[in-house]
PDB file of C-alpha atoms in Angstrom:
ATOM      1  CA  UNK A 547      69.904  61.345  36.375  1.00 48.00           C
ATOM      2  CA  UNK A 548      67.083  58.731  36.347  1.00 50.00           C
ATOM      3  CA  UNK A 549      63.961  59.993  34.072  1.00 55.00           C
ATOM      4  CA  UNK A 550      61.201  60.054  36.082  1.00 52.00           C
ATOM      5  CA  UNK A 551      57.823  58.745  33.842  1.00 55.00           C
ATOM      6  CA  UNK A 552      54.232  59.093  35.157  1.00 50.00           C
ATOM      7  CA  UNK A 553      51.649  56.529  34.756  1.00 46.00           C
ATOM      8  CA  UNK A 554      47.950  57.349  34.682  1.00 50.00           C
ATOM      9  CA  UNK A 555      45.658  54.231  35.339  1.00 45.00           C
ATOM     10  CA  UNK A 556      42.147  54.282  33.596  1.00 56.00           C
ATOM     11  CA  UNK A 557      38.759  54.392  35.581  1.00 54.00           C
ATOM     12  CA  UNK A 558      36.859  51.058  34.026  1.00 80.00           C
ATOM     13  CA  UNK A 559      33.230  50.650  34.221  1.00 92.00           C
ATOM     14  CA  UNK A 560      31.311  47.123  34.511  1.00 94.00           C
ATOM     15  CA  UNK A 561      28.417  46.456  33.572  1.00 96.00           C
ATOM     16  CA  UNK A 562      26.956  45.626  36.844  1.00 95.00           C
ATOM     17  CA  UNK A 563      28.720  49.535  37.825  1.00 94.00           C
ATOM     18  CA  UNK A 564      26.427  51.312  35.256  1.00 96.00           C
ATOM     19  CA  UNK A 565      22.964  48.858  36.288  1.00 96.00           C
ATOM     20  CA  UNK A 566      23.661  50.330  40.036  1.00 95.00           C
ATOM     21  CA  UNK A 567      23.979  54.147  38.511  1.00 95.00           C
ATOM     22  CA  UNK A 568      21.012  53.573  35.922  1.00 96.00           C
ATOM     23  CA  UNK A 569      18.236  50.788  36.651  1.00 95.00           C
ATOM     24  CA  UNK A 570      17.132  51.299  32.953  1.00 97.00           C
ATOM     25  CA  UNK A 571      19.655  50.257  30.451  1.00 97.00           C
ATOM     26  CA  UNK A 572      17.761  46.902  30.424  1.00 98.00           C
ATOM     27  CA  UNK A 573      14.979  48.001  29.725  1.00 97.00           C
ATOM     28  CA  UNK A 574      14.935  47.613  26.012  1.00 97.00           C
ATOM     29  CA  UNK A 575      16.109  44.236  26.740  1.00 98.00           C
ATOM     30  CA  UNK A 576      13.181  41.729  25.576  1.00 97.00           C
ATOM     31  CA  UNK A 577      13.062  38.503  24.667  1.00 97.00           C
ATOM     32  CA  UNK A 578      11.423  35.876  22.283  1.00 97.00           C
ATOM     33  CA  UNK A 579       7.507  35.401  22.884  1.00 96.00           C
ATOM     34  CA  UNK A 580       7.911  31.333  23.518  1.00 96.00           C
ATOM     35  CA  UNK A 581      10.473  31.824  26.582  1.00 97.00           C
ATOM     36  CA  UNK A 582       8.987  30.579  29.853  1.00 95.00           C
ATOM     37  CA  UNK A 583       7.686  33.488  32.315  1.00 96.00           C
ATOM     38  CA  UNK A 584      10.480  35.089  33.899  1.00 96.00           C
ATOM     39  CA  UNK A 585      13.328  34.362  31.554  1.00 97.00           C
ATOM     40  CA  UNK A 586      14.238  37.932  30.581  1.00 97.00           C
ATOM     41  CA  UNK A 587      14.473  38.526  34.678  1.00 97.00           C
ATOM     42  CA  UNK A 588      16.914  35.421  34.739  1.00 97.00           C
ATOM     43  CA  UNK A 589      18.909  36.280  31.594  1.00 98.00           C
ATOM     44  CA  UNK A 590      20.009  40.008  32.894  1.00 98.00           C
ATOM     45  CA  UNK A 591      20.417  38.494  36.677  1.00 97.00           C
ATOM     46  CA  UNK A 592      22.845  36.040  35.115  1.00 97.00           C
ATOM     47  CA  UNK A 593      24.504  39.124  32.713  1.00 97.00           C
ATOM     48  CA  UNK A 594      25.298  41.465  35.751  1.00 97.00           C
ATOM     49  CA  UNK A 595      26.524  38.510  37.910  1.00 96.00           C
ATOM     50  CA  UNK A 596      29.458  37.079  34.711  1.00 95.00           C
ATOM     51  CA  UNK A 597      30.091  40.393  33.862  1.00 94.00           C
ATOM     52  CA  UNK A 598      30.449  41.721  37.054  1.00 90.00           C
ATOM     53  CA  UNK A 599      34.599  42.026  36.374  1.00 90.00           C
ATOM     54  CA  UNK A 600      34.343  42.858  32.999  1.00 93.00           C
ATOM     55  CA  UNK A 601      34.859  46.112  31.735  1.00 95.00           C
ATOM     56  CA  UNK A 602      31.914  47.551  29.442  1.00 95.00           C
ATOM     57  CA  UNK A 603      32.548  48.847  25.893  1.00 94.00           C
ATOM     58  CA  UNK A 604      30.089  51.736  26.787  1.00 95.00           C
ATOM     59  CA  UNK A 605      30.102  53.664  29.664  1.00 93.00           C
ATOM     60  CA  UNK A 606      27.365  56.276  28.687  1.00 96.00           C
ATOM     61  CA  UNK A 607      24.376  54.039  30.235  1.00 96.00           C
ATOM     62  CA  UNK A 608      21.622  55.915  27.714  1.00 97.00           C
ATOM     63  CA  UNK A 609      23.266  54.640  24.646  1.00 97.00           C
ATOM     64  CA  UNK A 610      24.133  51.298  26.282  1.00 97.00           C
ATOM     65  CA  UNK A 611      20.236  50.971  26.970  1.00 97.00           C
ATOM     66  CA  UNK A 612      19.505  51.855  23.254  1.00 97.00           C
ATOM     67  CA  UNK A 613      22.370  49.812  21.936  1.00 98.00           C
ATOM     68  CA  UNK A 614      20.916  46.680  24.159  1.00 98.00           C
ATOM     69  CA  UNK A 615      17.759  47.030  22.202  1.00 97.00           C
ATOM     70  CA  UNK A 616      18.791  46.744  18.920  1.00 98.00           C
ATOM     71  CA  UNK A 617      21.270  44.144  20.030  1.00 98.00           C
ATOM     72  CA  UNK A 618      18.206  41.749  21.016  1.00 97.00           C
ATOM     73  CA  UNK A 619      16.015  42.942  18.173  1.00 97.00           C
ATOM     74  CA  UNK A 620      19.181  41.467  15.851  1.00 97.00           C
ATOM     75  CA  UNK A 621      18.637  37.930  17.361  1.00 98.00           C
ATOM     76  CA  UNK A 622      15.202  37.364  18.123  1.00 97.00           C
ATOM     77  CA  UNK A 623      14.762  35.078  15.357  1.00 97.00           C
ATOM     78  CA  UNK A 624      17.723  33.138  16.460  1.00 98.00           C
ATOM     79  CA  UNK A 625      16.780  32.504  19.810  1.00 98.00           C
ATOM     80  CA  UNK A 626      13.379  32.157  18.851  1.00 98.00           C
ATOM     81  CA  UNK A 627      14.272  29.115  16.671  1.00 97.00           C
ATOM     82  CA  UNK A 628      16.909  27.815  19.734  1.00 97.00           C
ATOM     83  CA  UNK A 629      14.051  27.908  21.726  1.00 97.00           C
ATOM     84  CA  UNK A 630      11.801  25.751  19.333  1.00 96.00           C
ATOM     85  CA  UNK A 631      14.363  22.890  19.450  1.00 95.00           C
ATOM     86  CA  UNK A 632      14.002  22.646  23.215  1.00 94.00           C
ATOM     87  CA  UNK A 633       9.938  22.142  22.684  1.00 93.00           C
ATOM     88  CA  UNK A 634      10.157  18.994  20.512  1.00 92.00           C
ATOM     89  CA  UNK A 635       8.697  16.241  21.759  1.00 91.00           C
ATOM     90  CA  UNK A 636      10.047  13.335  20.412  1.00 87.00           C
ATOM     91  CA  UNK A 637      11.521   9.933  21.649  1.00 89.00           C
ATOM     92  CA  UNK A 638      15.537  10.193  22.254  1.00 88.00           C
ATOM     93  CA  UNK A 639      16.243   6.640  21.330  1.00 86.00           C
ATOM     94  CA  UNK A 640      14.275   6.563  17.670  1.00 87.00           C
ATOM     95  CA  UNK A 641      15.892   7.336  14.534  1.00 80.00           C
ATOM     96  CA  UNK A 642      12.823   7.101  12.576  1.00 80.00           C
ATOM     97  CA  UNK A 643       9.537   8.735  13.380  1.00 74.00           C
ATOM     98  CA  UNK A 644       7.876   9.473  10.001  1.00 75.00           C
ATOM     99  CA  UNK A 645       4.813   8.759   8.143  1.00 81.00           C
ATOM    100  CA  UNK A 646       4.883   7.700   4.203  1.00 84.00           C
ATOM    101  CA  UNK A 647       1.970   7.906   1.958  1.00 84.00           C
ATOM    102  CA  UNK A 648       1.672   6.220  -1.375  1.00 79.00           C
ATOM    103  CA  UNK A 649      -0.993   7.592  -3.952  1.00 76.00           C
ATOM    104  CA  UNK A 650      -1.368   5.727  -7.311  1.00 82.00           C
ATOM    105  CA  UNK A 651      -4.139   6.680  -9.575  1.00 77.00           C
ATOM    106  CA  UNK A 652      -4.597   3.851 -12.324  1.00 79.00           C
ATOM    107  CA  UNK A 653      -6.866   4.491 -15.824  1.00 82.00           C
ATOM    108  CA  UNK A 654      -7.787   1.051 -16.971  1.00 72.00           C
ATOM    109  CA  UNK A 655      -9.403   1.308 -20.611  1.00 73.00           C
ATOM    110  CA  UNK A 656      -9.750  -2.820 -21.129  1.00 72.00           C
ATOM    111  CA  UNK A 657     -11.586  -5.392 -23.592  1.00 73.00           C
ATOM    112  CA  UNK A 658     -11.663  -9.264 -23.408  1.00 70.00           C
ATOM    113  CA  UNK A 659     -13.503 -11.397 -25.338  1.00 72.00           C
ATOM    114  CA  UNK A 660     -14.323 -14.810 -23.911  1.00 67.00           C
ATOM    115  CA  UNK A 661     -15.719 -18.228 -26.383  1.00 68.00           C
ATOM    116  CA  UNK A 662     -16.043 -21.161 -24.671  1.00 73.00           C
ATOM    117  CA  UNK A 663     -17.702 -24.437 -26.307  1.00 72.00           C
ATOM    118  CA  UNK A 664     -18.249 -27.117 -24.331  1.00 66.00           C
ATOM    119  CA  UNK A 665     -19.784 -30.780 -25.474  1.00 71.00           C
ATOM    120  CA  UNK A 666     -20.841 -33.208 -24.110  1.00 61.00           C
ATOM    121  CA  UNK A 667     -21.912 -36.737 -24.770  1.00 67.00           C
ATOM    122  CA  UNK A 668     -23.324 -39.724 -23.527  1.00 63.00           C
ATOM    123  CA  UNK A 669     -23.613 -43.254 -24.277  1.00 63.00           C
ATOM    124  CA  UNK A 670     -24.979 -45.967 -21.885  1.00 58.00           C
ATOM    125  CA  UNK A 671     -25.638 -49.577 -22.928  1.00 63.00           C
ATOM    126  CA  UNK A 672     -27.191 -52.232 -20.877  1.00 56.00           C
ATOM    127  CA  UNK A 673     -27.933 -55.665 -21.220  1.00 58.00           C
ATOM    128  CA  UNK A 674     -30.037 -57.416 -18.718  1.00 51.00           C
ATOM    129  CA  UNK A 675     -30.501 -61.558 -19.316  1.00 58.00           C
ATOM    130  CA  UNK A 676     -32.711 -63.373 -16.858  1.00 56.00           C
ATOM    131  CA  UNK A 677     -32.344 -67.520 -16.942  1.00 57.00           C
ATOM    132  CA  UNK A 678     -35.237 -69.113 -14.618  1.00 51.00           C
ATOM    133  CA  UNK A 679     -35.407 -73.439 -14.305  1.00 57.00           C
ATOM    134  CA  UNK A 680     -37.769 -74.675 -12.071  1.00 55.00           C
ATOM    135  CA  UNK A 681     -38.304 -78.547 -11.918  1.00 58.00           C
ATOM    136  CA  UNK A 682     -40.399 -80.521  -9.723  1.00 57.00           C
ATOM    137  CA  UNK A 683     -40.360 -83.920 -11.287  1.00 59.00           C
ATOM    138  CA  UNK A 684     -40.200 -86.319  -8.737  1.00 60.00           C
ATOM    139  CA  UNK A 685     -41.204 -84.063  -5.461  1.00 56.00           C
ATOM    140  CA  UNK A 686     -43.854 -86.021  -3.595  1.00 61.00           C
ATOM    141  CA  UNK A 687     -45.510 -83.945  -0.365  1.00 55.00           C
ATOM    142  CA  UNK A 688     -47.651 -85.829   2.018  1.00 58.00           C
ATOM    143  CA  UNK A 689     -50.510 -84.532   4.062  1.00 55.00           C
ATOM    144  CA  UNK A 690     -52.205 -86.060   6.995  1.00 57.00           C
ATOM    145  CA  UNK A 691     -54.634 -85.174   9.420  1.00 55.00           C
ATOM    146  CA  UNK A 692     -55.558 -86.880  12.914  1.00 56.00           C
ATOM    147  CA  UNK A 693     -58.756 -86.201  14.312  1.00 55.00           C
ATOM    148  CA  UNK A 694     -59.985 -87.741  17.757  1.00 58.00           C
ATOM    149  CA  UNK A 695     -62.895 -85.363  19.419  1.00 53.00           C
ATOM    150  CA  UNK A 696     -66.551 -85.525  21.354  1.00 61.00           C
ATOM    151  CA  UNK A 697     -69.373 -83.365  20.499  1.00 57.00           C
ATOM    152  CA  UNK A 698     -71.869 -83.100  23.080  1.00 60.00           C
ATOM    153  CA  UNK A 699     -75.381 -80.955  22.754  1.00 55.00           C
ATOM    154  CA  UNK A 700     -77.862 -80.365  25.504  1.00 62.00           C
ATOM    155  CA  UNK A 701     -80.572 -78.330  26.890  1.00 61.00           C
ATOM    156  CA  UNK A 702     -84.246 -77.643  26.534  1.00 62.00           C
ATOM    157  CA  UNK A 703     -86.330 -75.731  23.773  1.00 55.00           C
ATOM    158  CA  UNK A 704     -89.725 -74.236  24.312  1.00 55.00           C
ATOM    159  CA  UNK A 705     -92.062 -72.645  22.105  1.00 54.00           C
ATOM    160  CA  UNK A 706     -95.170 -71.080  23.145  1.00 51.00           C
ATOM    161  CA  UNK A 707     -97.679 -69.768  20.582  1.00 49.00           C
ATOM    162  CA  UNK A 708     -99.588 -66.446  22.138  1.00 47.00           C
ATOM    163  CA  UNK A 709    -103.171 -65.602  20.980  1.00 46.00           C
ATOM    164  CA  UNK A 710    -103.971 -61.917  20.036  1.00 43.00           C
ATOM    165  CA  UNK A 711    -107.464 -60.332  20.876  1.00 42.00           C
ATOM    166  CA  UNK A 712    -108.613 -57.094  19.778  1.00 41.00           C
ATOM    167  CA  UNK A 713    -110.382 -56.540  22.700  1.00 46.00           C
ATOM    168  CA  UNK A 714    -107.529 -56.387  25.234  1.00 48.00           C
ATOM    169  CA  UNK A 715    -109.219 -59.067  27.303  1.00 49.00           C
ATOM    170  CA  UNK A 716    -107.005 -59.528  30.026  1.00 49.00           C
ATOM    171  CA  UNK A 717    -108.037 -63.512  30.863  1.00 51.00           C
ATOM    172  CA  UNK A 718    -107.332 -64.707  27.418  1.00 51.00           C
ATOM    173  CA  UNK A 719    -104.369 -67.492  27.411  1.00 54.00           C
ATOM    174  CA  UNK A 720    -102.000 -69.161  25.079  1.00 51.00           C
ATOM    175  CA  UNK A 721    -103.270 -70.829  22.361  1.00 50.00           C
ATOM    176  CA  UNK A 722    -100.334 -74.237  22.588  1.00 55.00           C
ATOM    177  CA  UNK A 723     -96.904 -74.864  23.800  1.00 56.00           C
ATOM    178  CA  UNK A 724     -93.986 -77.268  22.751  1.00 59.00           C
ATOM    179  CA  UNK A 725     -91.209 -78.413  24.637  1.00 58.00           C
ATOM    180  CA  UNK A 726     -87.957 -79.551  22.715  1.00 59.00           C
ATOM    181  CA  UNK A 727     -85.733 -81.370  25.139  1.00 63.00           C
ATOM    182  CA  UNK A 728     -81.856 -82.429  23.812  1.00 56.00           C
ATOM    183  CA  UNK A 729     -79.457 -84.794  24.940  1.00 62.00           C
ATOM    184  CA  UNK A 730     -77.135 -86.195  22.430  1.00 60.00           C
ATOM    185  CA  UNK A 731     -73.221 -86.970  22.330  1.00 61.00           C
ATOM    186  CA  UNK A 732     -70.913 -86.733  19.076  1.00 59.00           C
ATOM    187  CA  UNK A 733     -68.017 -88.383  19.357  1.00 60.00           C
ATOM    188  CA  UNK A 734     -65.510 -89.054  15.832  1.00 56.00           C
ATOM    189  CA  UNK A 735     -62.075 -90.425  15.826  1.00 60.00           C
ATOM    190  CA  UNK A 736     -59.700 -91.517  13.214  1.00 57.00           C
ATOM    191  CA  UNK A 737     -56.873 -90.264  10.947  1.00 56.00           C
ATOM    192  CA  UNK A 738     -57.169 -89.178   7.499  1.00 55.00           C
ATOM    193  CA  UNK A 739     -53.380 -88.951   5.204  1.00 59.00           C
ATOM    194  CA  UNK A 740     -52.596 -88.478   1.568  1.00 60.00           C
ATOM    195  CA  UNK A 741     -49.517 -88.292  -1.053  1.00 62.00           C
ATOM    196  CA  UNK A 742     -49.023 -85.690  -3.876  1.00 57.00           C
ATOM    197  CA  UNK A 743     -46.554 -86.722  -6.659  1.00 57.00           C
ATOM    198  CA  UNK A 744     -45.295 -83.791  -9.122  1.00 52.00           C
ATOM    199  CA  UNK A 745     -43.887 -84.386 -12.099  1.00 58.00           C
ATOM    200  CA  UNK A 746     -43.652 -80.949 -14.023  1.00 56.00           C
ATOM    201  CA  UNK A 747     -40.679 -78.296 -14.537  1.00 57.00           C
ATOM    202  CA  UNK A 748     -41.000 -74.938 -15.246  1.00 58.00           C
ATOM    203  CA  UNK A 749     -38.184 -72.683 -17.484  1.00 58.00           C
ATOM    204  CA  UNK A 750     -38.101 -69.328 -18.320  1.00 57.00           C
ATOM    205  CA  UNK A 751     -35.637 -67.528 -20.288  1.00 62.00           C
ATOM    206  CA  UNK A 752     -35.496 -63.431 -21.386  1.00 63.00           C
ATOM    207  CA  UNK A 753     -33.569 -60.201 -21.393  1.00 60.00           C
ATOM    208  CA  UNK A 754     -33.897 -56.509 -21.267  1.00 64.00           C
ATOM    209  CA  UNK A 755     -31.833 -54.832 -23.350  1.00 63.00           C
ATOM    210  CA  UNK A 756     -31.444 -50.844 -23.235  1.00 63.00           C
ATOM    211  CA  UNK A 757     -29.411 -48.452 -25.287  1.00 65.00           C
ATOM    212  CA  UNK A 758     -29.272 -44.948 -24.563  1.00 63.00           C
ATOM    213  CA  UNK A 759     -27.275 -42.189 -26.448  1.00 69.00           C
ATOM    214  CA  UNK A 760     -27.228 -38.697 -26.592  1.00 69.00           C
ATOM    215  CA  UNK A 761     -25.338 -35.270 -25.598  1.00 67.00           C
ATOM    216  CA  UNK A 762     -25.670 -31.430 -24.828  1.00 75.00           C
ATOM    217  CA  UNK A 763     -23.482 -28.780 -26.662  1.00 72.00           C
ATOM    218  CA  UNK A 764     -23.322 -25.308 -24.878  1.00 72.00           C
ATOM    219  CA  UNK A 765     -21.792 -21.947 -26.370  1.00 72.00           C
ATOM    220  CA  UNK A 766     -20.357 -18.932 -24.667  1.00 68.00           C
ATOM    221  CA  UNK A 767     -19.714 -15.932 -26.210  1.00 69.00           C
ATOM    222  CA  UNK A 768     -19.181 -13.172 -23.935  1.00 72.00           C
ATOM    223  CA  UNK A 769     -17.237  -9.705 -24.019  1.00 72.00           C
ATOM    224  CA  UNK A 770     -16.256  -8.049 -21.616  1.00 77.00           C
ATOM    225  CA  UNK A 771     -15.290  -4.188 -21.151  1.00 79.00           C
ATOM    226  CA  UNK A 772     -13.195  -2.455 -17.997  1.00 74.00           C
ATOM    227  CA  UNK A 773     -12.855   1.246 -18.139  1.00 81.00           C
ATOM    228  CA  UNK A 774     -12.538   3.978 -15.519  1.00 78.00           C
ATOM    229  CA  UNK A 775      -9.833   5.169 -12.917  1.00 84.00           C
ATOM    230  CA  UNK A 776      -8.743   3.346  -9.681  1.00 83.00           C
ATOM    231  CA  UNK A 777      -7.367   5.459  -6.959  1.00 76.00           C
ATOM    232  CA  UNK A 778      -5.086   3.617  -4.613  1.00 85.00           C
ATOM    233  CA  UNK A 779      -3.645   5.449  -1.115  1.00 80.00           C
ATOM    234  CA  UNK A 780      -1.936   4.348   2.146  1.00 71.00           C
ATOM    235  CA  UNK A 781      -0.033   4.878   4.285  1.00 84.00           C
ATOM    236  CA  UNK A 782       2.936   3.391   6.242  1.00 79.00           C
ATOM    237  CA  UNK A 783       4.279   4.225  10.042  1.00 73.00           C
ATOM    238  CA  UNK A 784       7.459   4.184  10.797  1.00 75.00           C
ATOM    239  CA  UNK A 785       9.026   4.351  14.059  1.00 78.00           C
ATOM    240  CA  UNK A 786      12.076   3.143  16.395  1.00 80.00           C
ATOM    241  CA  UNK A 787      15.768   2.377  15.730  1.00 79.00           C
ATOM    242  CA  UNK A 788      16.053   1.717  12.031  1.00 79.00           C
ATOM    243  CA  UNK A 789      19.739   1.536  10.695  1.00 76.00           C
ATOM    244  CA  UNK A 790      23.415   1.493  12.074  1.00 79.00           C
ATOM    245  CA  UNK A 791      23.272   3.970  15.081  1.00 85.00           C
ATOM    246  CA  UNK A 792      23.113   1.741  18.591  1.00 89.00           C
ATOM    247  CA  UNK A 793      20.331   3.191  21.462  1.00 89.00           C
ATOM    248  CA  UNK A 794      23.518   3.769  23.127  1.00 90.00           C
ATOM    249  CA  UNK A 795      25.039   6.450  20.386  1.00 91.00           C
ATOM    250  CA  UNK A 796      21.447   8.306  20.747  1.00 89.00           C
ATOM    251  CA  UNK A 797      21.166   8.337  24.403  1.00 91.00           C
ATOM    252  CA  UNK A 798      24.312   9.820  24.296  1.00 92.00           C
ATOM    253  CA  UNK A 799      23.836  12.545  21.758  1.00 91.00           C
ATOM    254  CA  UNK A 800      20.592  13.311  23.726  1.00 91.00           C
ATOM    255  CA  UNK A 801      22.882  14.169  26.662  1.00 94.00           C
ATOM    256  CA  UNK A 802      24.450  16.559  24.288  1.00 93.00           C
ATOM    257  CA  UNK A 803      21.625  18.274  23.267  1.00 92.00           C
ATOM    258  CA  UNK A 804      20.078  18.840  26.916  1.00 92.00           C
ATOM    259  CA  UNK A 805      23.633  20.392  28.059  1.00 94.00           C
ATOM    260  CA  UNK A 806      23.074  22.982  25.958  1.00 94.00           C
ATOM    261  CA  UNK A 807      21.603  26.097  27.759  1.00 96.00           C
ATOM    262  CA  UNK A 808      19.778  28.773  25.933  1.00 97.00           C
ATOM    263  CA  UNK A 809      20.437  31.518  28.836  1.00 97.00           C
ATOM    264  CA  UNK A 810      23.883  30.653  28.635  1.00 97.00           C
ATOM    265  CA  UNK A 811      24.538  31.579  25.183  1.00 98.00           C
ATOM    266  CA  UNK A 812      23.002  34.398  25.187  1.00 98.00           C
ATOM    267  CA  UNK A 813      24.793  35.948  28.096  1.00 98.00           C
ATOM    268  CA  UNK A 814      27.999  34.507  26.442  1.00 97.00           C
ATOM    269  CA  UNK A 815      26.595  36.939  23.145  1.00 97.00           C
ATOM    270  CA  UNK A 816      26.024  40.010  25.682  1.00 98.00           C
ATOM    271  CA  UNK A 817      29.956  39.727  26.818  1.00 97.00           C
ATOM    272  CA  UNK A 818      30.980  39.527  23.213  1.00 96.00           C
ATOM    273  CA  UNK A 819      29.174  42.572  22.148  1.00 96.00           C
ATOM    274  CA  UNK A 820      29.418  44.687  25.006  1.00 97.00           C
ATOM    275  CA  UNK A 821      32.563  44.081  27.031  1.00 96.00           C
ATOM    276  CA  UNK A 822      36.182  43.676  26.618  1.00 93.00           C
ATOM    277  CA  UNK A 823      37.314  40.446  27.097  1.00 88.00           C
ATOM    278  CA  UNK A 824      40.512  41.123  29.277  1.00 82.00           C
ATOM    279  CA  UNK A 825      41.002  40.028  32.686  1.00 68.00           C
TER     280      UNK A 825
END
């Protein structure tokens, strides 16, 4: 006789079950201040729909809403800090993107003496000799003149000789006259020449002679002193590809980093916690 055996299956309870029963076992459900606006709404639409077949480790729905709320008050830091990483702003294809600032502070405590004699001299010597010999013995010159002209001269002169009355009489006349009358011709023609002998020289003979010597001698004595600090800064920019990784290896790890999705691992840390992983 066959033993008869009697299997009871378990009720299970989703998640998305108890949300439909009880609206409020998300509501202690909150997440980090720098999410964008609606991203608590999103995260818990996105829970109920991947969880939907999943059964949930609690089915009492007021201790799954407190047990939600110290769940997300566990990893607020965390996702607060995931969060920050997809707020950088910085260029995907740089390696280097960093400032460096040098500071030197320098104490100088310094003497120097400086002596310095310079000389100098001068000597100039010049000799001027002047030789001069002039000699006209010998030298005749000649002058000669040729003249061959007519001077001719005439006209009339008069003279009249006035007498003066004291009385103003008006019928009183000149006392005489004369009348010079010329007419005369001047005529000279004829050639005068003549010879000049010299006979005398002339020689002259001197010098100048100068000497002049002398020098200036000048003396430096100086010291100086350098003391104090000197405070040196600056700084140096440095940005783009520096060593062995190609633009190519960092466009590709930026693909990396923008698949990764925030909402998704969270939800992925809600169905770890709070439902059994069987299908």
């Amino acid at each position: 006789m066959m033993e008869k055996r009697c299997y009871q299956m378990r009720a299970t309870v989703s998640v998305l079950g108890l949300y439909n029963y009880d609206h409020t076992i998300f509501d202690n459900f909150v997440v980090p201040a720098n999410f964008e606006t609606g991203a608590k709404a999103a995260i818990i639409n996105n829970i109920l729909i991947e969880t939907g077949e999943l059964e949930c480790l609690y089915t009492n729905p007021d201790f799954l809403r407190e047990a939600i709320g110290l769940w997300c008050n566990k990893y607020q830091l965390e996702w607060e800090e995931l969060r920050k990483t997809q707020l950088y702003e910085y260029n995907p294809i740089w390696n280097a993107d960093y400032n460096i600032t040098d500071d030197t502070l320098e104490t100088r405590d310094l003497a120097g003496t400086n002596d310095t004699t310079n000389t100098f001299t001068r000597s100039l010597a010049e000799d001027y000799t002047r030789g001069l010999n002039e000699n006209r013995s010998g030298l005749t010159e000649t002058d000669s003149e040729i003249k061959d002209h007519t001077n001719k001269h005439t006209g009339t002169d008069a003279t009249e000789n006035s007498v003066y009355s004291y009385n103003n009489n008006s019928t009183d006349q000149p006392r005489d006259k004369s009348v010079t009358t010329y007419n005369s011709t001047n005529t000279e023609n004829g050639k005068s020449s003549g010879e000049t002998d010299w006979s005398d020289s002339t020689t002259q003979t001197g010098g100048t002679t100068t000497t002049q010597t002398g020098g200036t001698t000048t003396i430096n004595d100086n010291d100086t002193t350098d003391t104090g600090t000197v405070n040196t800064a600056y700084t140096r920019y440095l940005r783009g590809n520096y060593g062995q990784t190609t633009t190519q290896q960092m466009i590709n790890e930026q693909r990396e980093v923008v698949k990764f999705n925030l909402y998704n691992y969270i939800i992925q840390q809600f169905k770890e916690r709070f439902c059994i992983m069987v299908y």
